[in-house]
mmCIF file of C-alpha atoms and ligand atoms in Angstrom:
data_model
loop_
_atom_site.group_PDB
_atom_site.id
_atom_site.type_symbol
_atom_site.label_atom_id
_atom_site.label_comp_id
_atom_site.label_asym_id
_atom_site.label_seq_id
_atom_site.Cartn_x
_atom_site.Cartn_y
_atom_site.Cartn_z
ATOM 1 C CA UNK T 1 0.000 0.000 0.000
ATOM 2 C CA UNK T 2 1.275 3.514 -1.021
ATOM 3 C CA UNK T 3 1.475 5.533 1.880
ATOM 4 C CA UNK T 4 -1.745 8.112 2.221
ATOM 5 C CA UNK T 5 -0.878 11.702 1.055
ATOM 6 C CA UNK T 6 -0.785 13.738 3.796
ATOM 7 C CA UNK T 7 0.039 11.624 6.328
ATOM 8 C CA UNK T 8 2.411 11.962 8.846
ATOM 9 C CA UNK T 9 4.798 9.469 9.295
ATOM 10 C CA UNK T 10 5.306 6.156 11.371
ATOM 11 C CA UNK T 11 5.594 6.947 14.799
ATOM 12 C CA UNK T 12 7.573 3.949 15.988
ATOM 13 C CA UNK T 13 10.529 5.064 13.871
ATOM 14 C CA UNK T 14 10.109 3.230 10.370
ATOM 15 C CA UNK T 15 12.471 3.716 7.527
ATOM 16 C CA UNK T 16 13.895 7.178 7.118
ATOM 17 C CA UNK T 17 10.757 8.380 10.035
ATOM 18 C CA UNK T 18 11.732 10.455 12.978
ATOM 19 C CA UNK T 19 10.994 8.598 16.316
ATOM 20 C CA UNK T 20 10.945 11.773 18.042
ATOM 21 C CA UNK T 21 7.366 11.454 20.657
ATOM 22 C CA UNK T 22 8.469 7.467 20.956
ATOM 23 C CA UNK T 23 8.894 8.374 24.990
ATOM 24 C CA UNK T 24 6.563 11.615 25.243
ATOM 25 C CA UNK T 25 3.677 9.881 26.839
ATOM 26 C CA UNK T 26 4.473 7.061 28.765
ATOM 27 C CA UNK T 27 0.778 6.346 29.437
ATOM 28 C CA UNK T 28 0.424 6.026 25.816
ATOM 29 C CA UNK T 29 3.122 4.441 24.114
ATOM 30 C CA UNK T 30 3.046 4.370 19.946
ATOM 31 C CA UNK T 31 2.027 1.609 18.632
ATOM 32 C CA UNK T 32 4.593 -0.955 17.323
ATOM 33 C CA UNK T 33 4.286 -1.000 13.241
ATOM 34 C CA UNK T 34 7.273 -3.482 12.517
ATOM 35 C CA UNK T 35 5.862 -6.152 15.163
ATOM 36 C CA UNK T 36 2.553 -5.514 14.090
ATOM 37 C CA UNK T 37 3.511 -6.646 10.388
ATOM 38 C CA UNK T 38 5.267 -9.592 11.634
ATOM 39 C CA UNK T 39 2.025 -10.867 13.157
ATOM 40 C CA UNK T 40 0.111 -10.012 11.276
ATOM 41 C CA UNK T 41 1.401 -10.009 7.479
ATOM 42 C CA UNK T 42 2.116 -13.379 5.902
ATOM 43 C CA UNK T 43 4.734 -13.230 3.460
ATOM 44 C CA UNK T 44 4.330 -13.939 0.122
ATOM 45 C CA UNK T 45 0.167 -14.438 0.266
ATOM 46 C CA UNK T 46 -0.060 -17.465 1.844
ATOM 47 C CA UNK T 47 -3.777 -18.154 3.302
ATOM 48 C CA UNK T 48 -3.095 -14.728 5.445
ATOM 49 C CA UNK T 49 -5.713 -11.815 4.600
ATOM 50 C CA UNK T 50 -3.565 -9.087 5.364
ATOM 51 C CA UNK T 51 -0.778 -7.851 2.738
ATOM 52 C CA UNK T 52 0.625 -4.682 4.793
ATOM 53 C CA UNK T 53 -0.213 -3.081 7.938
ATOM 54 C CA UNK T 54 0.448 0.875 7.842
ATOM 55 C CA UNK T 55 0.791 3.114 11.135
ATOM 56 C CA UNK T 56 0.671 6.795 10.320
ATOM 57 C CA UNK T 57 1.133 9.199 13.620
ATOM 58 C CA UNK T 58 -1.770 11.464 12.257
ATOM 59 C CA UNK T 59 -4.515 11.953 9.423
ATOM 60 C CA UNK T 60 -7.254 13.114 9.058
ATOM 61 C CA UNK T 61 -9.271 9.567 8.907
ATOM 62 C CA UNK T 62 -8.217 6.314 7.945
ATOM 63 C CA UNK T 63 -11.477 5.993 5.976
ATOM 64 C CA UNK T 64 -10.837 8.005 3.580
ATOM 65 C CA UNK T 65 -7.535 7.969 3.336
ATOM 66 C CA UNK T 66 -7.917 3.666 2.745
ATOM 67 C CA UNK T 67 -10.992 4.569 0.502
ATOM 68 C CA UNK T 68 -8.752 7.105 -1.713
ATOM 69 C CA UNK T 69 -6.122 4.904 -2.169
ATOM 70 C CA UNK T 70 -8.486 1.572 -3.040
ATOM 71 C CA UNK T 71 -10.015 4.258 -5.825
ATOM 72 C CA UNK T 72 -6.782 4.904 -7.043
ATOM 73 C CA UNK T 73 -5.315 1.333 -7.286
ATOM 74 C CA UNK T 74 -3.070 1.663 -4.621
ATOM 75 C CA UNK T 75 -4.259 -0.474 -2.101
ATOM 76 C CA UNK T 76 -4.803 -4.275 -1.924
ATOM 77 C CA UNK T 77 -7.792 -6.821 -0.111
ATOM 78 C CA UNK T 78 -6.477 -6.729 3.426
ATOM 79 C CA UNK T 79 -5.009 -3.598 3.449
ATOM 80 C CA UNK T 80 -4.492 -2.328 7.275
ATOM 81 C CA UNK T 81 -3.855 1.601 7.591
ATOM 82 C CA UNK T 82 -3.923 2.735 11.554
ATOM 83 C CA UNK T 83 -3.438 6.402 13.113
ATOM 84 C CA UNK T 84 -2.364 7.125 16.223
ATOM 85 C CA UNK T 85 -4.313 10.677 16.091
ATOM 86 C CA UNK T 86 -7.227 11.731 13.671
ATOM 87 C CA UNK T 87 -8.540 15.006 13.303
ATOM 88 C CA UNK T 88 -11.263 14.473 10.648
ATOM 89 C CA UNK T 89 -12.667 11.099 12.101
ATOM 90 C CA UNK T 90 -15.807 9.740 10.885
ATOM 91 C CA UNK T 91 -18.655 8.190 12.184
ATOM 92 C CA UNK T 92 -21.937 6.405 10.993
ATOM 93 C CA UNK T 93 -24.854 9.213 9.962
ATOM 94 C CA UNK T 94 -22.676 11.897 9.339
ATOM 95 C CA UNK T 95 -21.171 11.965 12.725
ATOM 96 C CA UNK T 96 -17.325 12.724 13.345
ATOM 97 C CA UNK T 97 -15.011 10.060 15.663
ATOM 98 C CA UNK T 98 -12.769 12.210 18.041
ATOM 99 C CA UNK T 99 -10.504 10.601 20.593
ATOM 100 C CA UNK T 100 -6.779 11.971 21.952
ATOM 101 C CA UNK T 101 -3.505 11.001 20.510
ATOM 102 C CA UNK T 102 -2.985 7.392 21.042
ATOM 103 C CA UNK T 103 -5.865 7.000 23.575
ATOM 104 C CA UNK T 104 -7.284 4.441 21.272
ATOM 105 C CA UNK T 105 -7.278 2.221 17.866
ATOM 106 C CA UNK T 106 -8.374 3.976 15.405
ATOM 107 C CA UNK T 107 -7.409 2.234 11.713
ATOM 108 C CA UNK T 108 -9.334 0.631 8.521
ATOM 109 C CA UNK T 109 -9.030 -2.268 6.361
ATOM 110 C CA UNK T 110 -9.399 -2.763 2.233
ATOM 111 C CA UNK T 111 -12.177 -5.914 1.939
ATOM 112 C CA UNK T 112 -13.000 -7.104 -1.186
ATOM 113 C CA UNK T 113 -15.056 -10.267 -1.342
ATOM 114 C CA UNK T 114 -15.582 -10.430 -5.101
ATOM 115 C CA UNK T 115 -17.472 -14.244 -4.905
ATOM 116 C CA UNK T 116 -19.189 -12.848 -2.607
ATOM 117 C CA UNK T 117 -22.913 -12.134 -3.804
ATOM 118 C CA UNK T 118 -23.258 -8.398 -3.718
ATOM 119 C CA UNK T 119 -26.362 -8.878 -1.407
ATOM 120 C CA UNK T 120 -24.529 -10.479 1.811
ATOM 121 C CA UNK T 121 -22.141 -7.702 1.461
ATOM 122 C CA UNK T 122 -24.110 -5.894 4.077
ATOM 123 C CA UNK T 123 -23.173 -8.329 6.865
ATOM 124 C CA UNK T 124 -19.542 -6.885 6.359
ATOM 125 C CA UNK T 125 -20.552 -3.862 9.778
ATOM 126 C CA UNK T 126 -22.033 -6.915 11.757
ATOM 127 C CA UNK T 127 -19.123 -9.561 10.971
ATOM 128 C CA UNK T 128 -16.504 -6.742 11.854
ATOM 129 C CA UNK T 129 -18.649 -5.721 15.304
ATOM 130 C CA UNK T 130 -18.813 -9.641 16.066
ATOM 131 C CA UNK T 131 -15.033 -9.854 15.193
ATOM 132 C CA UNK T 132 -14.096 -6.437 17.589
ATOM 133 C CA UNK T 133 -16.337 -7.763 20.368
ATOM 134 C CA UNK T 134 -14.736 -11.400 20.143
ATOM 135 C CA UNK T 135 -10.965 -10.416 20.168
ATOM 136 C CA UNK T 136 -11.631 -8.028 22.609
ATOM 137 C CA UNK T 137 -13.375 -10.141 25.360
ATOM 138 C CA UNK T 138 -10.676 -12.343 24.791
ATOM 139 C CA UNK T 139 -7.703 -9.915 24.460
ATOM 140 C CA UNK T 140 -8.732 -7.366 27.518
ATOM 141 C CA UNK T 141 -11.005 -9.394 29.329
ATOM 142 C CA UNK T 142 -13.479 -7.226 29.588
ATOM 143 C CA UNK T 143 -17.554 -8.231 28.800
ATOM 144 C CA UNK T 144 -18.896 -6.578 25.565
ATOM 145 C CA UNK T 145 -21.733 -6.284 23.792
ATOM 146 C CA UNK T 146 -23.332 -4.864 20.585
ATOM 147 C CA UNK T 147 -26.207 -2.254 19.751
ATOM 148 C CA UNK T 148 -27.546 -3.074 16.378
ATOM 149 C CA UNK T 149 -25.948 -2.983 13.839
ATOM 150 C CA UNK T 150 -22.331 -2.595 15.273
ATOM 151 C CA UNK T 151 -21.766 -0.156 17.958
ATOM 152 C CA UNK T 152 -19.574 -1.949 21.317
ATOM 153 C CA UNK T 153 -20.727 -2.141 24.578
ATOM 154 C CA UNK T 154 -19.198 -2.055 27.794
ATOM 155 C CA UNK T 155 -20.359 -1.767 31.057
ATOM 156 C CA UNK T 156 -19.200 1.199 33.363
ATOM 157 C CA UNK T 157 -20.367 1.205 37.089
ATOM 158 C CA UNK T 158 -23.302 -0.954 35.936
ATOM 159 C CA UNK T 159 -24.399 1.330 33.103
ATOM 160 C CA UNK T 160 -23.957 0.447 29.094
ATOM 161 C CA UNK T 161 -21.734 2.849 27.273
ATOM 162 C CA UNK T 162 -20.244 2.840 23.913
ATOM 163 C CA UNK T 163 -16.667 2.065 23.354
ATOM 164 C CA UNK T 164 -16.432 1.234 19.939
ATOM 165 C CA UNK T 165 -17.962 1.774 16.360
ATOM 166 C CA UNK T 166 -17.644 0.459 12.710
ATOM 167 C CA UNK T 167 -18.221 2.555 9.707
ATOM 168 C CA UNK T 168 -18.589 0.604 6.415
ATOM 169 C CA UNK T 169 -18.166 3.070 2.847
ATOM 170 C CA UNK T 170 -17.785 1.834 -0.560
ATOM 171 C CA UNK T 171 -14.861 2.173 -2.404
ATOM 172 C CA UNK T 172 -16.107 2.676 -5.825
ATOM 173 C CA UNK T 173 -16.167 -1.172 -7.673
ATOM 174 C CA UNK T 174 -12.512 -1.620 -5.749
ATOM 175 C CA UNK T 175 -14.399 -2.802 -2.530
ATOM 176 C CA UNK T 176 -15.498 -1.803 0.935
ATOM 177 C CA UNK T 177 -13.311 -0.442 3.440
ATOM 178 C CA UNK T 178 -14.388 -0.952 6.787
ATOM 179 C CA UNK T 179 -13.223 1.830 9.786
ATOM 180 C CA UNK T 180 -13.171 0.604 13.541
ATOM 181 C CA UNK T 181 -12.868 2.850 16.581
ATOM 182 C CA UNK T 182 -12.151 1.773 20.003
ATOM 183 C CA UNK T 183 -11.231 3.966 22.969
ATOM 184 C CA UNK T 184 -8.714 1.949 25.072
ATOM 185 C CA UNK T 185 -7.374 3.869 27.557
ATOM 186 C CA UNK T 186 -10.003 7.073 27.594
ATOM 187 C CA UNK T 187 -10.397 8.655 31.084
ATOM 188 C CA UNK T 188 -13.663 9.730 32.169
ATOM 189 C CA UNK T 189 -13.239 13.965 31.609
ATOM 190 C CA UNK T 190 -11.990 12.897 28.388
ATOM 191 C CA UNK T 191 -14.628 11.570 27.013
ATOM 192 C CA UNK T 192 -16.553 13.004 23.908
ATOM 193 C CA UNK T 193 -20.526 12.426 25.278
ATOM 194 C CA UNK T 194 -21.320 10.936 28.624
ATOM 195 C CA UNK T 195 -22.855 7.448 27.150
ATOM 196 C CA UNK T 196 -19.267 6.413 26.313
ATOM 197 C CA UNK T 197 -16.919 4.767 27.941
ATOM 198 C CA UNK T 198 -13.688 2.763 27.606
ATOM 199 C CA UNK T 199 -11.600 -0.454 28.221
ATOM 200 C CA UNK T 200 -9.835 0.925 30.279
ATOM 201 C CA UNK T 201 -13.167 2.413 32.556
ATOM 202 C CA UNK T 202 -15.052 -1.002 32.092
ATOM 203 C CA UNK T 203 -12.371 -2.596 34.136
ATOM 204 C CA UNK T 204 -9.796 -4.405 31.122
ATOM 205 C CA UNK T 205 -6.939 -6.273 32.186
ATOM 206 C CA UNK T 206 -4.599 -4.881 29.440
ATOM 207 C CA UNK T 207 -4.871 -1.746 27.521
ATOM 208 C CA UNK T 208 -1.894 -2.010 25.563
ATOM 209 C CA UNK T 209 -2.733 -1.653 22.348
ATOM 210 C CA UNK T 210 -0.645 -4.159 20.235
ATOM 211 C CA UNK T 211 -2.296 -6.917 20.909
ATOM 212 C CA UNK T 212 -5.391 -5.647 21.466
ATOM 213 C CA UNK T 213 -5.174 -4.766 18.015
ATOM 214 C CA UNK T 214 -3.508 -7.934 16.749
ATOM 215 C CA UNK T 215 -6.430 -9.770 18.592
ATOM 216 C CA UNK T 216 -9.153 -8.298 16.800
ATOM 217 C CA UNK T 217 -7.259 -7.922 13.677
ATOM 218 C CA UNK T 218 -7.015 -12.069 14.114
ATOM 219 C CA UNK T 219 -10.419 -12.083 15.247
ATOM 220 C CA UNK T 220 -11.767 -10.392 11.532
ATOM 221 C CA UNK T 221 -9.567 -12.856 9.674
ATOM 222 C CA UNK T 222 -10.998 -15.645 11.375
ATOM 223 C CA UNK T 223 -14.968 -14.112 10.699
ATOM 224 C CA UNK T 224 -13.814 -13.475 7.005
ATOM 225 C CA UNK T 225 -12.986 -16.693 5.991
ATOM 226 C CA UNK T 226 -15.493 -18.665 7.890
ATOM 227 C CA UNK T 227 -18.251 -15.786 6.145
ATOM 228 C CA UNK T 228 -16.770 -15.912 2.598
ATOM 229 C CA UNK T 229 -15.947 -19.616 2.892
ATOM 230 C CA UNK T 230 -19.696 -20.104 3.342
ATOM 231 C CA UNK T 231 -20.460 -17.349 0.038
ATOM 232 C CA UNK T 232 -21.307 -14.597 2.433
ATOM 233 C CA UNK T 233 -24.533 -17.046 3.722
ATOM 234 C CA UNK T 234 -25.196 -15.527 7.440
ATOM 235 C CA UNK T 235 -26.549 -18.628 8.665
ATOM 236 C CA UNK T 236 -24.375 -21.295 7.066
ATOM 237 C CA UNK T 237 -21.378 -19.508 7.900
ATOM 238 C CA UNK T 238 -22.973 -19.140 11.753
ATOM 239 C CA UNK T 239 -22.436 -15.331 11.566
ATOM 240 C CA UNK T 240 -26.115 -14.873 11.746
ATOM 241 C CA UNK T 241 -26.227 -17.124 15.213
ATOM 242 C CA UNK T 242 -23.440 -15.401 16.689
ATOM 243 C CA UNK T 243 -24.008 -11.943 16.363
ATOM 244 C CA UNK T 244 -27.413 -12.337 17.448
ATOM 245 C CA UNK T 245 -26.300 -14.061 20.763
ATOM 246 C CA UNK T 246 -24.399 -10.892 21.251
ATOM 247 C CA UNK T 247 -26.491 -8.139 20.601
ATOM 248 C CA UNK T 248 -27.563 -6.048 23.589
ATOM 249 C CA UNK T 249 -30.343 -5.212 21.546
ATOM 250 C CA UNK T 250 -32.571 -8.042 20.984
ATOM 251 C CA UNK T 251 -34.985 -8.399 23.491
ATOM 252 C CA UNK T 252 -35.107 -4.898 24.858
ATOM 253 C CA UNK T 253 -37.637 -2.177 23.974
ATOM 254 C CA UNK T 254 -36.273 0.188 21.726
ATOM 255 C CA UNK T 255 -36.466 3.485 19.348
ATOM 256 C CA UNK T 256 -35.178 3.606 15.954
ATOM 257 C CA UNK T 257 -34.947 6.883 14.612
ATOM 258 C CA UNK T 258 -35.229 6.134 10.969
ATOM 259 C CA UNK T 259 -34.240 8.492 7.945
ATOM 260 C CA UNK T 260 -36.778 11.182 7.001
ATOM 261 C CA UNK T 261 -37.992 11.830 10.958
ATOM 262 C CA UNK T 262 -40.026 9.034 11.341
ATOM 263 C CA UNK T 263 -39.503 6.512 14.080
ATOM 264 C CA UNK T 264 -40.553 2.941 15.366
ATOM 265 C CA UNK T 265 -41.163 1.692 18.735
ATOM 266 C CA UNK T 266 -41.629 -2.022 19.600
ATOM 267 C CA UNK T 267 -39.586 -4.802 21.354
ATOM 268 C CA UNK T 268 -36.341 -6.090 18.693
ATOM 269 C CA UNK T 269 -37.332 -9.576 18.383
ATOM 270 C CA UNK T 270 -34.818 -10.663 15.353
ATOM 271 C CA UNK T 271 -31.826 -9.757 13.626
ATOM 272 C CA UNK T 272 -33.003 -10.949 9.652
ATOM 273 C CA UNK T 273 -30.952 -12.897 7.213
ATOM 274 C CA UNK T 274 -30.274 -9.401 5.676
ATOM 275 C CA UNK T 275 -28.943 -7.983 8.836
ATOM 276 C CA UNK T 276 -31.867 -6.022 9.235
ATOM 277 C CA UNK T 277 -33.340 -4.960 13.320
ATOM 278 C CA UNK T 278 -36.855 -6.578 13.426
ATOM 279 C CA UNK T 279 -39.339 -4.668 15.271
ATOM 280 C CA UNK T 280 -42.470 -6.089 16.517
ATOM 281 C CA UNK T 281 -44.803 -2.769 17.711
ATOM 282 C CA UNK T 282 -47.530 -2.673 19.849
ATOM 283 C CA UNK T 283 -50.325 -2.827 16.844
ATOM 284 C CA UNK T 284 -48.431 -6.405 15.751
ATOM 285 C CA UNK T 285 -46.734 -5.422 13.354
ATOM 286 C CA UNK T 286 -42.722 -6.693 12.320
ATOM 287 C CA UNK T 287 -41.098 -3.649 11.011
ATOM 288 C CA UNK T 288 -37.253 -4.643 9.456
ATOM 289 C CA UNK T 289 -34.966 -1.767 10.058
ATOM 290 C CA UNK T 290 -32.205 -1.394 7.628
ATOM 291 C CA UNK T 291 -30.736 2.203 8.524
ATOM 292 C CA UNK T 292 -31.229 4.384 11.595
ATOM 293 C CA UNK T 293 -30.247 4.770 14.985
ATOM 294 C CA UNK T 294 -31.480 2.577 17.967
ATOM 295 C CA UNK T 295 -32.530 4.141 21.225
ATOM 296 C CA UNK T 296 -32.454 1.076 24.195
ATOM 297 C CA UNK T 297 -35.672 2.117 25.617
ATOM 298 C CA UNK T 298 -35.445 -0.210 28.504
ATOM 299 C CA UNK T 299 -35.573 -4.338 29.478
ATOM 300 C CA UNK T 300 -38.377 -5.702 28.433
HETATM 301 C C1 BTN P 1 -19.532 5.155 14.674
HETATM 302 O O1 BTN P 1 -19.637 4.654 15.784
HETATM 303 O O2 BTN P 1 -20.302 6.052 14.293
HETATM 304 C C2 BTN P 1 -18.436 4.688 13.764
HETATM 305 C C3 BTN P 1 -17.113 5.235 14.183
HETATM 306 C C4 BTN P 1 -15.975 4.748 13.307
HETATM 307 C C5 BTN P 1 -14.675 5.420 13.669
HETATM 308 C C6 BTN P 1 -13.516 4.827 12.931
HETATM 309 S S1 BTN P 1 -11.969 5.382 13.570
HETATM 310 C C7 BTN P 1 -11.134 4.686 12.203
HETATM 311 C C8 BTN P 1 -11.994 4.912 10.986
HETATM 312 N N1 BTN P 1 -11.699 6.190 10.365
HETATM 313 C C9 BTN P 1 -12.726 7.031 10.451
HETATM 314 O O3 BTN P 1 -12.732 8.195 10.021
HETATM 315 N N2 BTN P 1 -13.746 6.454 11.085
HETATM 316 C C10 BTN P 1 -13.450 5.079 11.441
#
């Protein structure tokens, strides 16, 4: 992958890159690029999905930057580009992503499941939020959850707050790149809205980032395969199953606040075979929910 114009530079001291901030927060050390790569990157294409891992100190977001590059030919399936800082992040419905220097993982990866039928390709979100919720529980030891379709869960003095979120854009006909952000180490007067939270505040036992990272990087490759192995089929690949054994949402009255100002209210019974939020509402009625934000109303 050709680095991302605009850029700046590998902060662990790659070729020719100053390692200048390497010691300036010892709270929040850089992430490791060359022993990421050697975990992560298997040589020559063999059965890995990942062809190059790329740690930038700061853009602007990783989405576009990975998007931009895809468009242009310069990046490959399983391309990994991570910054330590962004300061144009993006989230889902137009929202931004904003997080301190090196207070989290913030990074995207090229997919491009071309046997894939074009229809399953919306499971992509919900694989990657099943993949970041797996390799975290396991990596940090902390319990998570997800809010349909992919936000992560954690729970902070007995309350659910977000510490994570996926943001899936097209990249033309060269694939989909999908963004995660997770706030790791986030103290609580640093965080953006009150309704987030962190590893590090639901209690982890690590927040160092490298393998947290390498866990859920493993975690994705795992889901991949087993999902594209199966031609993107949410049930036969047992993506469907899982994720719905995860998700905070089903079972709990909730909102969704649709497009166009109109919103549902009714208990999520189902997560459908195209990823859609059933809602069954109080005149008996099973709305699917494709797009929108989900308000957890309360237990039902
Ligand atoms: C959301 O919860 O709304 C999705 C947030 C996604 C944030 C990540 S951080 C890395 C990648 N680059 C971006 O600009 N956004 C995603």
């Amino acid at each position: 992958m050709t680095k991302p114009p605009g850029a700046q530079g590998d902060p662990s001291g790659g070729p020719g890159e100053p390692r200048s901030d390497r010691w300036s927060d010892l709270g929040r050390p850089p992430l490791n690029s060359a022993a990421l790569r050697r975990a992560l990157v298997r040589e020559g294409g063999h059965g890995g999905l990942y062809c190059d891992v790329e740690v930038v100190q700061r853009t602007g977001s990783t989405n576009h930057d990975l998007v931009q590059l895809a468009l242009k030919g310069d990046a490959e399936e399983g391309a990994v580009l991570v910054a330590e800082e962004q300061t144009a992040g993006r989230g889902r419905l137009d929202r931004v992503w904003t997080a301190p220097p090196r207070s989290g993982l913030f990074f995207s990866v090229l997919l491009k499941p071309t046997e894939v039928p074009v229809r399953h390709w919306g499971w992509l979100p919900l694989l990657t939020g099943v993949a970041v919720a797996t390799g975290l529980s396991r990596a940090a030891g902390v319990d998570t959850a997800l809010k349909w379709p992919n936000d992560l869960l954690v729970t902070v003095g007995g309350e659910e707050r977000k510490a994570g979120g996926i943001l899936a854009e097209r990249a033309g006909s060269e694939g989909v790149v999908i963004g995660i952000g997770i706030n790791v180490s986030l103290r609580e007067e640093e965080l953006p809205v009150p309704a987030a939270g962190s590893l590090a505040l639901a209690g982890a036992v690590s927040t160092d980032r490298d393998p947290l990272l390498r866990a859920v990087l493993r975690s994705l490759e795992e889901w991949y395969g087993r999902w594209r192995e199966a031609g993107g089929d949410p049930s036969a690949s047992g993506l469907q199953e899982t994720y719905a054994a995860g998700c905070a949402t089903l079972g709990r009255t909730v909102r969704a606040e649709l497009p166009g100002d109109r919103s549902v209210v009714g208990e999520a019974v189902a997560v459908d075979g195209d990823g859609r939020l059933v809602i069954a509402t109080e005149d008996g009625v099973q709305e699917p929910v494709g797009a929108g934000d989900i308000v957890h109303l309360r237990p039902v």
